[in-house]
Amino acid sequence: MIQYQKEKGFIYLGNGSISYVLYINESGCLELLYFGKAIQLSDDDIACMRGYGDWASTYYDCADGKEKIFSDGYRAGVSRMELNSHGLWDKRFAPVVVKWQDGSFETDFRFSEFSSYEGIRPLPAPLPCAHGEKCETAEILLRDARSSLYARLFLTIFSDKDILVKSLVIENGTEETVTLLRAMSMQLDLPGMAYDLVHFRGRWGSERRYEANALHDGAQEVSSNLGRSSHEENPFVYLKSANATADSGEAIGFNLIYSGNFKFRVECGPFRSAHLSYGIDDEDFEWKLAPGERFVTPQAVISYSAAGTDRMSQNFHRFIRENLIRYRGEREYKPILFNSWEGCYFDFDTERLISYIDDACKIGTELFVLDDGWFGERNSDDRGLGDWFVNRDKVDLHRILAHCKQKGIRFGIWFEPEMVNYDSELYRAHPEYVLGRADVKERSLSRHQFHLDFSNPEVVENIYAQMKAFLEEYPVDYIKWDYNRTVLEHVSRTHGAERQGEIYHRLVLGYYSLLSRIAEEYPSVMIEGCASGGGRFDLGTLCYCPQIWASDESDPAQRIFINYNTSIGYPLSTIGAHVNDHKITSYRTKAMLALFGTYGYEMNPNMLAETEREELNEIAAVYRKYHKRVIEEGTLYHLLSPSEGNFMCMQAVSEDRTLSLVLLINKLKEADESRFLRLKGLDEKALYRNDWDGKMHSGAYYMTVGLNFTCVIFEEFSCRLIRLEKI
Ligand code: DGJ
């Protein structure tokens, strides 16, 4: 899949479906000649693809006092580069910026060495990263022409999915300490700018709203400086050719295996090309790199499709399931989860929980989760965080565990490890454990809590010891890992002035060090990520947590957008989705929507009527029968987007194409009219029975004629779940 043609200077990555072609020009600059649908390039092709002729940049040769031209036509600002230098000919945004000890900023990266190998090597712990065997990696060493500063580029291509993983390491081989002012993971130069940039903005309760804007002159950014990947912008973004649909046109998706500040930047310059950079946000970023030290950037993941946005999504889904998520603890399928939060918030005791467990079992619950409120003095959200010992006056957790065991279900618990309330034993004992300068009069609060200084290993160790003591005493099966505020006052009292530019990143490393340690020491415990709803829905978290709570908003009026849009970048099996008991829409609609996610409940189960239990049990039975094969391991098709019309429709098909589930929800009431819904991904020749018209049709019929919804009246937020089974 990877070839290095030394004499010609080509580095070719291809998997038969996509190609990525690099060229080491005569000056040693690394150009990106092509990225897209698979292609074999001849020497003539390549000459024409470069073809900047007389336009080549010039330089003054200090040795012989002559003006020279880059003989092979390298044209700064036009040539598509793999990694821009900084402060020299090419003034486009460089992913790596260094400040030298004399105060200057230039770097001039030129090719030095090439090697390649099977597989993908892990990043140094605790950085999350991709794994897998069906891939090959090119490692390219670039050296600064004026010093021994190196950029080591890693490019991995997968053979079974159109995914590239890119990252770089900056190595200081000089004798001076340099300051990294920017250390992003990748650059990608595209020859044109006729694309829409799609990103997923939002806020609490309304995460991942679809937003598409045509690229325009100047720079556009999608970023977070909130210390987490955030509700406001998700790190998953994509470019699509102007008329691309779910199954036609070009789509190039990007994501970062990282949970902190990020920046995706596209710059369209005077030459009408698109210059992309992606990585850690450089706001307030300064990293000291002493001689011999290196800085490792997170991996960026690129999914390419020349056949529409669904192919791009499917690449990501398979990559996340097969090459990112490490948790392998689940048995047959993930258990149906009941979470206590919305049912009782902080207001519970042992008896109440037991009655919840009993009634939760009547709707198919297989895992009962006790959310916030079980520890310290935590009877409201203004106290207790940081004190991770059971409030024995409030709840007898041994009894709860024993009761779950007796009912034959599992038990899970909530933590928010990176936070502390000022009203807590931990804060009273260690006020220096929180972020922010010591001498301020006003320390920023959010939900009455401070952010612990996870850049300080002692703080991480303290929380680890508390969690460990709990987990040893209470053998839980699941942890919900919450994170309910952003990083403000990003100052650490553990580090000196020269290290404060490292705090944002060190906090993320602290998060990963604790998360990975717990995940590795308790491999059968499933950890679900969460951040005030879906504020940390990202690949870094997914590496250790197989699912993430997608939003505190569970009503379909909002959730159809959240789940549909999230599933463009992330597999359904990762999208934490529950049925709650807010009465706007029926349990039925909510359950069907949750089924196209992880499926669970979050309500007061004591209040359910018998008919409601029956309804929920019906969907729970569908979950048990279909979830693993169709939702978790199947292929997802986006049929109708709620951002574009009145309907939301998704279809999942099992890998062997014998089973399929179709979910159709409308927003407003629609009267009867002529409507056919064409399906996808079925075996054309096979016959499938569906439970909508109860008939048997061929795959070809479903895909060309479609399910007939003519003269069906769709009431507001009504839902259809159609099952297809191959005969
Ligand atoms: C925010 C989460 O999104 C909720 O599900 C719940 O766990 C609360 N935090 C608890 O404080």
Tab-separated table of C-alpha atoms in Angstrom, residues 1-3 11-14 18-24 30-36 81-83 111 113-121 123 130 134-142 151-159 163-169 185-189 297-302 319:
chain	number	residue	atom	x	y	z
A	1	MET	CA	0.000	0.000	0.000
A	2	ILE	CA	2.975	2.326	0.528
A	3	GLN	CA	5.750	2.800	-2.008
A	11	ILE	CA	5.853	8.554	-1.817
A	12	TYR	CA	2.690	6.785	-2.792
A	13	LEU	CA	-0.023	5.630	-0.388
A	14	GLY	CA	-2.959	3.753	-1.830
A	18	ILE	CA	-7.973	6.107	-2.436
A	19	SER	CA	-4.528	7.500	-3.252
A	20	TYR	CA	-2.296	9.958	-1.446
A	21	VAL	CA	0.739	11.001	-3.444
A	22	LEU	CA	3.669	12.967	-2.068
A	23	TYR	CA	6.620	14.344	-3.974
A	24	ILE	CA	10.004	15.347	-2.607
A	30	LEU	CA	7.550	17.769	0.567
A	31	GLU	CA	4.646	18.476	-1.769
A	32	LEU	CA	1.258	16.820	-1.701
A	33	LEU	CA	0.484	16.108	-5.319
A	34	TYR	CA	-2.786	14.316	-5.006
A	35	PHE	CA	-5.354	13.091	-2.537
A	36	GLY	CA	-8.579	11.444	-3.663
A	81	MET	CA	2.565	21.169	0.756
A	82	GLU	CA	2.527	18.367	3.288
A	83	LEU	CA	3.859	20.606	6.044
A	111	PHE	CA	12.933	15.948	3.555
A	113	GLU	CA	14.428	10.206	5.763
A	114	PHE	CA	11.669	7.796	4.847
A	115	SER	CA	10.601	4.494	6.339
A	116	SER	CA	7.404	2.480	6.362
A	117	TYR	CA	5.985	-0.411	8.288
A	118	GLU	CA	2.921	-2.605	8.699
A	119	GLY	CA	0.357	-1.461	11.232
A	120	ILE	CA	0.176	1.690	13.290
A	121	ARG	CA	2.324	2.261	16.355
A	123	LEU	CA	1.341	7.083	20.701
A	130	ALA	CA	-5.770	4.230	16.744
A	134	LYS	CA	-5.022	-3.837	8.299
A	135	CYS	CA	-2.981	-0.715	7.750
A	136	GLU	CA	0.471	0.529	6.856
A	137	THR	CA	2.344	3.592	8.070
A	138	ALA	CA	4.775	5.915	6.332
A	139	GLU	CA	7.159	7.720	8.649
A	140	ILE	CA	8.800	10.746	7.063
A	141	LEU	CA	11.447	12.757	8.797
A	142	LEU	CA	11.735	16.428	7.879
A	151	ALA	CA	9.222	17.162	12.289
A	152	ARG	CA	8.499	13.468	12.090
A	153	LEU	CA	5.357	12.856	10.065
A	154	PHE	CA	3.222	9.733	10.401
A	155	LEU	CA	0.720	8.780	7.717
A	156	THR	CA	-1.264	5.597	8.093
A	157	ILE	CA	-3.512	4.201	5.404
A	158	PHE	CA	-6.013	1.416	6.038
A	159	SER	CA	-6.592	-1.375	3.544
A	163	ILE	CA	-9.218	6.221	6.312
A	164	LEU	CA	-5.939	8.059	6.732
A	165	VAL	CA	-4.488	8.817	10.141
A	166	LYS	CA	-1.995	11.687	10.333
A	167	SER	CA	0.072	13.026	13.163
A	168	LEU	CA	3.500	14.488	13.763
A	169	VAL	CA	6.158	14.649	16.398
A	185	SER	CA	-1.333	17.417	13.900
A	186	MET	CA	-1.735	17.859	10.182
A	187	GLN	CA	-2.017	19.954	7.093
A	188	LEU	CA	-3.921	19.136	3.917
A	189	ASP	CA	-3.758	21.259	0.784
A	297	THR	CA	0.595	15.645	18.588
A	298	PRO	CA	-2.726	13.792	18.714
A	299	GLN	CA	-3.737	11.752	15.684
A	300	ALA	CA	-6.032	13.333	13.124
A	301	VAL	CA	-8.331	11.012	11.200
A	302	ILE	CA	-9.414	11.668	7.627
A	319	PHE	CA	-12.773	2.900	12.117
